[in-house]
Amino acid sequence: MLKIAVVSAIALPGTLLASPAVHAALEKAAFGDWSLRCRENNYCIAEAEGTASNGEAFRLKVERGAKPGSDVYVTLRPKTPLAEGMMARIEVAGEEENYGFFGKAGQIYEGNEMTFGGDADRALIENLRLGLTAQVQIEFGGKQGTLRYKVPLTGLTHALLRMDQEQGRIGKLDAIVAWGGVPADAKLDLEQVASSPRPAREKPARTDVAAAPPAPPPPPAPANDIPPPIMPSQDLANGDGGLVYDVNEIPERVQFLGYSGLNCQLDEVVPAFGAQYYTAGDEETWIVPCEMADANVPYYMARHISFNPDLTEWLEFETPPSFNEPNHALINNLVYDPQTRQVTGTTYHSPNYDCGAFERHEEMAESGEYELVEYLEKTSCDGVPGPPEGWPRSWSIDEMGG
């Protein structure tokens, strides 16, 4: 059950809309089926219009104040009068799965609005921005029965990314789309965060890993929500190297591999997740996100030789022999360990992160290519999350050969 907090940005301006700095209002910017506007106090509203099953017009909004760590509100504004206690269900349809979120209208606000509230990284927001369409069902009862409010989600991610930019959250822990490792209340301006590469971190010896200072914690999520997994771009202790959020800071040949070879959407996804790099002499290893996604962000890995960019190439990874499929360049949630030269990836089959597949690849010393060493799979989505490294082994090179 999704934990629902119902609040009104209109009714409570003193608590939700206050911002420490005056900001120029964003009148309206269009992003596909969605638009974004921000007030002078930097309270931003992304919205889309639609038609309900009874023919009435309505609006679905995603809105947020400018304070660090502030909640994000998904607000439905129909014409049929709402009442407290009504049950609502939001269905999000994507390419493969339909996700449902339930709530009860605890309070109705000015303008006939009900609002689903919560942290920026909760599952509702993540699935909305990655879905194709959303449908809100309200049980009105009586002659109205159940009404359905369907709205396209094309452009919502871009609108929310612009919201992050307007509110100065690019690269911060409380961003909706442009996640990063900067604390929500850090006094950094947008130019500093977006244009400066992340400084390289010293990697402690293996015996000192436990004593390394922890990365800044993500913003707390409601007790009934399951936060998304830590992506490589958010793992600040993941080896030597750096992290960039500007596509132009990625070598041109590495960009070319993503754009032309893999049809990646680098302009959209790099500002959101960041691209990692590791250096060893003249060789750079790049871990670059390819497309926007929720639980399963695909990354590609490329080797770049600074003195001879023409040698730049992406790495390919094996699938288990029983799959009878070719090698693949994209790995979901790719993590690279520069010390062991291992690559791991996890593909989640549920928004609860409780099932899926985990693959581990190891670099071969002579060729520099990667071979699959184990493949783990949990087929039962039982609501029990856990580290993918502990899922049942489906295949390993030691047990079954190459």
Short mmCIF file of C-alpha atoms in Angstrom, two decimals:
data_model
loop_
_atom_site.label_atom_id
_atom_site.label_comp_id
_atom_site.label_asym_id
_atom_site.label_seq_id
_atom_site.Cartn_x
_atom_site.Cartn_y
_atom_site.Cartn_z
CA MET A 1 0.00 0.00 0.00
CA LEU A 2 1.40 3.33 -1.03
CA LYS A 3 1.65 5.73 1.86
CA ILE A 4 -0.42 8.78 0.93
CA ALA A 5 0.13 12.23 2.33
CA VAL A 6 -2.51 14.68 1.12
CA VAL A 7 -1.57 18.35 1.24
CA SER A 8 -2.49 21.43 -0.75
CA ALA A 9 0.07 23.74 -2.23
CA ILE A 10 -2.72 26.26 -2.77
CA ALA A 11 -4.19 26.12 0.71
CA LEU A 12 -0.90 26.16 2.61
CA PRO A 13 1.36 28.72 0.96
CA GLY A 14 3.13 29.55 4.18
CA THR A 15 4.45 26.05 4.67
CA LEU A 16 4.98 24.68 1.18
CA LEU A 17 5.67 27.57 -1.11
CA ALA A 18 8.23 29.49 0.88
CA SER A 19 11.66 29.76 -0.70
CA PRO A 20 14.70 31.51 0.74
CA ALA A 21 15.53 33.22 -2.55
CA VAL A 22 13.56 35.28 -5.04
CA HIS A 23 13.60 33.67 -8.48
CA ALA A 24 12.37 34.87 -11.85
CA ALA A 25 9.11 33.18 -12.74
CA LEU A 26 9.05 30.63 -15.56
CA GLU A 27 5.83 31.52 -17.36
CA LYS A 28 5.32 28.26 -19.26
CA ALA A 29 7.56 25.83 -21.12
CA ALA A 30 6.17 22.99 -23.25
CA PHE A 31 7.60 19.46 -23.19
CA GLY A 32 5.56 17.08 -25.37
CA ASP A 33 2.18 16.58 -23.72
CA TRP A 34 3.35 18.32 -20.54
CA SER A 35 4.17 21.88 -19.62
CA LEU A 36 6.07 23.47 -16.74
CA ARG A 37 5.61 26.79 -14.99
CA CYS A 38 7.36 28.16 -11.92
CA ARG A 39 6.31 31.05 -9.71
CA GLU A 40 8.64 33.78 -8.49
CA ASN A 41 9.17 31.87 -5.24
CA ASN A 42 10.30 28.93 -7.41
CA TYR A 43 7.31 26.71 -6.71
CA CYS A 44 7.04 24.66 -9.92
CA ILE A 45 4.09 22.85 -11.47
CA ALA A 46 4.29 20.36 -14.34
CA GLU A 47 0.88 19.52 -15.76
CA ALA A 48 -0.97 17.78 -18.56
CA GLU A 49 -4.61 17.91 -19.60
CA GLY A 50 -6.85 15.03 -20.53
CA THR A 51 -10.43 13.87 -20.93
CA ALA A 52 -12.13 11.56 -18.43
CA SER A 53 -14.25 8.53 -19.28
CA ASN A 54 -17.38 10.70 -18.90
CA GLY A 55 -16.02 13.32 -21.30
CA GLU A 56 -15.05 15.97 -18.74
CA ALA A 57 -11.72 17.76 -18.93
CA PHE A 58 -9.21 17.43 -16.10
CA ARG A 59 -5.59 18.17 -15.19
CA LEU A 60 -2.90 15.97 -13.68
CA LYS A 61 -0.07 17.87 -12.04
CA VAL A 62 3.32 17.15 -10.50
CA GLU A 63 4.32 20.04 -8.26
CA ARG A 64 7.07 20.88 -5.80
CA GLY A 65 8.36 23.72 -3.66
CA ALA A 66 11.93 24.96 -3.75
CA LYS A 67 13.04 24.06 -0.23
CA PRO A 68 15.74 21.36 0.03
CA GLY A 69 14.24 17.90 0.38
CA SER A 70 10.69 19.14 -0.16
CA ASP A 71 7.99 16.61 -1.03
CA VAL A 72 6.66 16.11 -4.54
CA TYR A 73 2.90 16.09 -5.07
CA VAL A 74 0.90 14.33 -7.77
CA THR A 75 -2.37 16.23 -7.96
CA LEU A 76 -5.61 15.34 -9.75
CA ARG A 77 -8.05 18.16 -10.52
CA PRO A 78 -11.29 16.82 -12.06
CA LYS A 79 -14.66 18.56 -12.42
CA THR A 80 -16.81 15.92 -10.74
CA PRO A 81 -16.84 16.86 -7.04
CA LEU A 82 -14.46 14.82 -4.89
CA ALA A 83 -15.17 13.77 -1.32
CA GLU A 84 -12.97 12.70 1.57
CA GLY A 85 -12.56 8.95 1.89
CA MET A 86 -12.85 8.21 -1.83
CA MET A 87 -10.51 5.50 -3.06
CA ALA A 88 -8.12 6.34 -5.88
CA ARG A 89 -5.91 4.10 -7.99
CA ILE A 90 -3.17 5.32 -10.30
CA GLU A 91 -2.23 2.87 -13.04
CA VAL A 92 0.99 3.53 -14.94
CA ALA A 93 1.38 1.73 -18.26
CA GLY A 94 4.85 1.27 -19.76
CA GLU A 95 6.37 -0.87 -22.46
CA GLU A 96 6.29 -4.06 -20.40
CA GLU A 97 4.60 -3.65 -17.02
CA ASN A 98 1.59 -1.94 -15.48
CA TYR A 99 2.14 -0.56 -11.99
CA GLY A 100 -0.71 0.31 -9.63
CA PHE A 101 -0.65 2.74 -6.72
CA PHE A 102 -3.54 3.10 -4.28
CA GLY A 103 -4.62 5.86 -1.95
CA LYS A 104 -7.53 7.37 -0.11
CA ALA A 105 -8.54 11.01 -0.35
CA GLY A 106 -7.83 12.24 3.17
CA GLN A 107 -8.69 15.83 2.33
CA ILE A 108 -10.07 17.79 -0.62
CA TYR A 109 -8.59 21.17 -1.39
CA GLU A 110 -9.56 24.39 -3.09
CA GLY A 111 -10.27 23.85 -6.76
CA ASN A 112 -11.52 20.26 -6.17
CA GLU A 113 -8.04 18.72 -5.90
CA MET A 114 -6.68 15.58 -4.26
CA THR A 115 -2.98 15.01 -3.95
CA PHE A 116 -0.62 12.06 -3.59
CA GLY A 117 2.47 13.29 -1.73
CA GLY A 118 5.90 11.89 -0.92
CA ASP A 119 9.64 11.95 -1.53
CA ALA A 120 11.15 12.55 -4.95
CA ASP A 121 12.56 9.03 -5.27
CA ARG A 122 9.46 7.07 -4.37
CA ALA A 123 8.09 4.48 -6.79
CA LEU A 124 5.05 6.51 -7.90
CA ILE A 125 7.12 9.41 -9.27
CA GLU A 126 9.69 7.10 -10.83
CA ASN A 127 7.09 5.04 -12.67
CA LEU A 128 5.15 8.10 -13.83
CA ARG A 129 8.17 9.67 -15.47
CA LEU A 130 9.15 6.38 -17.13
CA GLY A 131 5.70 5.28 -18.22
CA LEU A 132 3.79 5.89 -21.45
CA THR A 133 0.36 6.68 -20.00
CA ALA A 134 -1.20 7.12 -16.58
CA GLN A 135 -4.80 6.47 -15.61
CA VAL A 136 -6.37 7.59 -12.34
CA GLN A 137 -9.50 5.73 -11.27
CA ILE A 138 -11.79 7.33 -8.70
CA GLU A 139 -14.69 5.44 -7.13
CA PHE A 140 -17.37 8.14 -6.92
CA GLY A 141 -20.24 5.73 -6.39
CA GLY A 142 -23.88 6.49 -7.17
CA LYS A 143 -24.76 7.44 -10.73
CA GLN A 144 -21.15 8.49 -11.45
CA GLY A 145 -19.75 5.08 -10.62
CA THR A 146 -16.01 4.79 -11.29
CA LEU A 147 -14.47 7.47 -13.51
CA ARG A 148 -11.16 7.04 -15.32
CA TYR A 149 -8.80 9.92 -16.02
CA LYS A 150 -6.19 8.98 -18.62
CA VAL A 151 -3.25 11.21 -19.52
CA PRO A 152 -0.14 10.67 -21.71
CA LEU A 153 3.24 10.86 -19.98
CA THR A 154 5.32 11.93 -23.00
CA GLY A 155 7.46 14.87 -21.98
CA LEU A 156 7.05 14.47 -18.21
CA THR A 157 10.70 13.48 -17.66
CA HIS A 158 11.90 16.53 -19.58
CA ALA A 159 9.55 18.78 -17.62
CA LEU A 160 10.80 17.35 -14.31
CA LEU A 161 14.42 17.72 -15.41
CA ARG A 162 13.72 21.38 -16.15
CA MET A 163 12.07 21.62 -12.72
CA ASP A 164 15.28 20.30 -11.15
CA GLN A 165 17.21 22.92 -13.08
CA GLU A 166 14.91 25.79 -12.13
CA GLN A 167 15.08 24.81 -8.45
CA GLY A 168 18.86 24.34 -8.45
CA ARG A 169 18.79 20.58 -7.79
CA ILE A 170 21.02 19.36 -10.66
CA GLY A 171 23.45 16.82 -9.18
CA LYS A 172 21.82 16.89 -5.73
CA LEU A 173 20.43 14.06 -3.66
CA ASP A 174 16.88 15.45 -3.62
CA ALA A 175 16.53 15.89 -7.39
CA ILE A 176 13.63 14.16 -9.12
CA VAL A 177 15.53 13.28 -12.30
CA ALA A 178 19.05 14.75 -12.13
CA TRP A 179 20.27 12.71 -9.18
CA GLY A 180 23.78 13.24 -7.88
CA GLY A 181 25.91 13.10 -4.76
CA VAL A 182 25.59 16.73 -3.63
CA PRO A 183 23.58 17.25 -0.40
CA ALA A 184 20.16 18.82 -0.89
CA ASP A 185 21.00 21.88 1.19
CA ALA A 186 24.46 22.49 -0.33
CA LYS A 187 25.03 26.14 -1.26
CA LEU A 188 26.12 25.49 -4.84
CA ASP A 189 24.79 27.26 -7.89
CA LEU A 190 23.71 25.47 -11.04
CA GLU A 191 26.80 26.38 -13.04
CA GLN A 192 29.13 24.87 -10.43
CA VAL A 193 27.27 21.60 -10.32
CA ALA A 194 26.51 21.17 -14.01
CA SER A 195 29.76 22.34 -15.59
CA SER A 196 32.47 21.20 -13.19
CA PRO A 197 33.69 17.58 -13.37
CA ARG A 198 33.59 15.66 -10.13
CA PRO A 199 37.01 15.50 -8.44
CA ALA A 200 38.76 12.18 -8.41
CA ARG A 201 38.54 10.30 -5.13
CA GLU A 202 41.40 8.41 -3.54
CA LYS A 203 40.63 4.73 -3.34
CA PRO A 204 41.70 3.25 -0.01
CA ALA A 205 43.45 -0.08 0.23
CA ARG A 206 41.13 -3.07 0.45
CA THR A 207 41.83 -3.45 4.17
CA ASP A 208 40.66 0.12 4.79
CA VAL A 209 37.40 -0.01 2.87
CA ALA A 210 35.30 -0.54 5.99
CA ALA A 211 36.79 2.57 7.58
CA ALA A 212 36.12 4.84 4.59
CA PRO A 213 33.72 7.68 5.29
CA PRO A 214 30.19 6.85 4.13
CA ALA A 215 28.62 8.65 1.18
CA PRO A 216 25.94 11.23 2.06
CA PRO A 217 22.64 9.42 2.77
CA PRO A 218 19.73 9.82 0.35
CA PRO A 219 16.66 11.70 1.56
CA PRO A 220 14.45 9.55 3.82
CA ALA A 221 11.58 7.76 2.12
CA PRO A 222 8.18 6.93 3.62
CA ALA A 223 8.22 3.67 5.56
CA ASN A 224 6.07 1.83 3.01
CA ASP A 225 8.08 2.94 0.00
CA ILE A 226 11.07 1.07 -1.39
CA PRO A 227 13.81 3.42 -2.61
CA PRO A 228 15.44 2.78 -5.97
CA PRO A 229 18.79 0.98 -5.97
CA ILE A 230 21.99 3.02 -5.82
CA MET A 231 23.02 3.67 -9.39
CA PRO A 232 26.70 3.81 -10.34
CA SER A 233 26.42 7.57 -10.74
CA GLN A 234 25.37 7.87 -7.09
CA ASP A 235 28.00 5.53 -5.65
CA LEU A 236 30.63 8.04 -4.56
CA ALA A 237 33.02 5.39 -3.26
CA ASN A 238 33.13 3.40 -6.51
CA GLY A 239 36.84 3.63 -7.26
CA ASP A 240 39.26 6.18 -8.71
CA GLY A 241 38.11 8.51 -11.41
CA GLY A 242 35.48 11.18 -11.81
CA LEU A 243 31.85 11.85 -12.60
CA VAL A 244 30.53 14.35 -15.14
CA TYR A 245 27.01 15.57 -15.90
CA ASP A 246 27.81 17.49 -19.08
CA VAL A 247 27.76 15.47 -22.31
CA ASN A 248 30.45 17.74 -23.77
CA GLU A 249 32.92 16.53 -21.13
CA ILE A 250 32.70 13.00 -22.53
CA PRO A 251 35.29 12.35 -25.30
CA GLU A 252 33.78 12.78 -28.75
CA ARG A 253 34.52 9.20 -29.80
CA VAL A 254 32.84 7.84 -26.66
CA GLN A 255 29.82 10.03 -27.40
CA PHE A 256 29.79 8.80 -31.00
CA LEU A 257 29.62 5.17 -29.87
CA GLY A 258 26.54 5.96 -27.79
CA TYR A 259 24.74 8.15 -30.30
CA SER A 260 25.46 6.29 -33.53
CA GLY A 261 26.16 2.76 -32.42
CA LEU A 262 23.62 2.29 -29.63
CA ASN A 263 20.99 4.99 -30.31
CA CYS A 264 21.48 6.39 -26.83
CA GLN A 265 19.78 9.55 -25.56
CA LEU A 266 22.88 11.08 -23.99
CA ASP A 267 21.56 14.65 -23.95
CA GLU A 268 18.73 13.53 -21.69
CA VAL A 269 20.26 10.84 -19.53
CA VAL A 270 23.78 12.11 -18.78
CA PRO A 271 22.55 15.25 -16.94
CA ALA A 272 20.30 12.96 -14.93
CA PHE A 273 22.62 10.11 -13.95
CA GLY A 274 26.13 11.29 -14.82
CA ALA A 275 28.91 9.43 -16.66
CA GLN A 276 31.85 7.90 -14.81
CA TYR A 277 35.45 7.67 -15.93
CA TYR A 278 38.55 5.91 -14.62
CA THR A 279 42.09 6.63 -15.77
CA ALA A 280 45.12 4.35 -15.99
CA GLY A 281 48.02 5.90 -17.90
CA ASP A 282 46.81 6.88 -21.36
CA GLU A 283 43.69 4.70 -21.12
CA GLU A 284 40.34 5.93 -19.89
CA THR A 285 37.44 3.64 -19.05
CA TRP A 286 34.04 5.30 -19.40
CA ILE A 287 30.74 4.08 -17.92
CA VAL A 288 27.97 5.99 -19.71
CA PRO A 289 24.18 5.78 -19.21
CA CYS A 290 22.29 5.21 -22.45
CA GLU A 291 18.58 5.76 -21.82
CA MET A 292 16.26 7.03 -19.12
CA ALA A 293 14.78 4.29 -16.97
CA ASP A 294 13.60 3.65 -13.44
CA ALA A 295 14.92 0.46 -11.90
CA ASN A 296 16.83 -0.62 -15.01
CA VAL A 297 19.16 2.06 -16.35
CA PRO A 298 21.20 0.68 -19.30
CA TYR A 299 24.89 1.66 -19.43
CA TYR A 300 27.63 1.05 -21.95
CA MET A 301 31.34 0.78 -21.22
CA ALA A 302 34.03 2.20 -23.50
CA ARG A 303 37.83 2.27 -23.55
CA HIS A 304 39.30 5.56 -24.76
CA ILE A 305 42.97 6.08 -25.64
CA SER A 306 43.75 9.77 -25.20
CA PHE A 307 46.63 9.94 -27.71
CA ASN A 308 44.77 7.88 -30.35
CA PRO A 309 40.97 8.39 -30.12
CA ASP A 310 40.44 6.18 -33.18
CA LEU A 311 41.18 3.17 -30.96
CA THR A 312 38.16 3.96 -28.78
CA GLU A 313 35.80 0.98 -28.55
CA TRP A 314 32.89 -0.21 -26.50
CA LEU A 315 33.08 -3.46 -24.55
CA GLU A 316 30.78 -6.39 -25.25
CA PHE A 317 29.48 -8.88 -22.70
CA GLU A 318 28.41 -12.50 -23.01
CA THR A 319 25.01 -14.01 -22.31
CA PRO A 320 24.62 -17.52 -20.82
CA PRO A 321 25.13 -20.20 -23.51
CA SER A 322 21.60 -21.55 -23.06
CA PHE A 323 20.16 -18.18 -24.14
CA ASN A 324 21.60 -18.62 -27.64
CA GLU A 325 21.85 -14.84 -27.99
CA PRO A 326 24.67 -12.58 -29.23
CA ASN A 327 26.88 -10.53 -26.95
CA HIS A 328 25.48 -7.24 -25.68
CA ALA A 329 27.01 -3.81 -25.14
CA LEU A 330 24.35 -2.51 -22.74
CA ILE A 331 24.11 -3.71 -19.15
CA ASN A 332 21.44 -2.55 -16.74
CA ASN A 333 22.78 -0.85 -13.60
CA LEU A 334 26.36 -1.53 -14.65
CA VAL A 335 28.97 -1.37 -11.87
CA TYR A 336 32.68 -1.47 -12.68
CA ASP A 337 35.34 -2.34 -10.11
CA PRO A 338 38.66 -0.90 -11.42
CA GLN A 339 40.65 -2.91 -8.89
CA THR A 340 39.34 -6.37 -9.82
CA ARG A 341 38.41 -5.37 -13.40
CA GLN A 342 35.01 -6.96 -12.92
CA VAL A 343 31.72 -5.72 -14.36
CA THR A 344 28.39 -6.57 -12.79
CA GLY A 345 24.85 -5.70 -13.80
CA THR A 346 21.38 -6.18 -12.38
CA THR A 347 18.08 -6.29 -14.24
CA TYR A 348 15.07 -6.00 -11.94
CA HIS A 349 11.81 -7.68 -12.96
CA SER A 350 9.69 -5.87 -10.40
CA PRO A 351 9.39 -2.26 -9.15
CA ASN A 352 9.97 -3.69 -5.65
CA TYR A 353 13.54 -4.79 -6.57
CA ASP A 354 12.74 -8.27 -5.22
CA CYS A 355 13.45 -10.38 -8.33
CA GLY A 356 15.43 -10.33 -11.55
CA ALA A 357 18.81 -11.34 -12.96
CA PHE A 358 22.39 -10.55 -11.92
CA GLU A 359 25.40 -11.00 -14.21
CA ARG A 360 29.11 -10.88 -13.42
CA HIS A 361 31.85 -10.52 -16.04
CA GLU A 362 35.62 -10.66 -15.65
CA GLU A 363 38.32 -9.20 -17.89
CA MET A 364 40.62 -11.73 -19.53
CA ALA A 365 44.25 -10.71 -19.03
CA GLU A 366 45.56 -11.54 -22.52
CA SER A 367 42.80 -10.16 -24.74
CA GLY A 368 41.25 -7.50 -22.51
CA GLU A 369 37.82 -8.84 -23.43
CA TYR A 370 35.21 -9.82 -20.87
CA GLU A 371 33.83 -13.28 -20.20
CA LEU A 372 30.72 -14.17 -18.23
CA VAL A 373 31.65 -15.92 -14.98
CA GLU A 374 28.24 -16.24 -13.31
CA TYR A 375 24.57 -15.52 -13.89
CA LEU A 376 22.12 -15.41 -10.99
CA GLU A 377 18.36 -15.28 -11.29
CA LYS A 378 15.46 -14.92 -8.88
CA THR A 379 12.19 -15.67 -10.66
CA SER A 380 9.86 -15.34 -7.68
CA CYS A 381 8.85 -11.72 -7.04
CA ASP A 382 7.94 -12.40 -3.42
CA GLY A 383 8.18 -8.89 -1.98
CA VAL A 384 11.45 -9.70 -0.19
CA PRO A 385 14.22 -7.44 -1.50
CA GLY A 386 17.81 -8.38 -0.98
CA PRO A 387 21.24 -8.06 -2.56
CA PRO A 388 21.18 -9.54 -6.08
CA GLU A 389 24.53 -11.20 -5.33
CA GLY A 390 22.55 -13.57 -3.07
CA TRP A 391 20.04 -14.68 -5.70
CA PRO A 392 20.06 -18.35 -6.86
CA ARG A 393 22.83 -19.25 -9.30
CA SER A 394 21.49 -20.10 -12.75
CA TRP A 395 24.83 -20.52 -14.53
CA SER A 396 28.53 -20.28 -13.74
CA ILE A 397 31.64 -20.88 -15.79
CA ASP A 398 33.12 -23.08 -13.05
CA GLU A 399 30.12 -25.42 -12.88
CA MET A 400 29.01 -25.56 -16.52
CA GLY A 401 31.90 -24.39 -18.64
CA GLY A 402 32.00 -21.69 -21.32
#
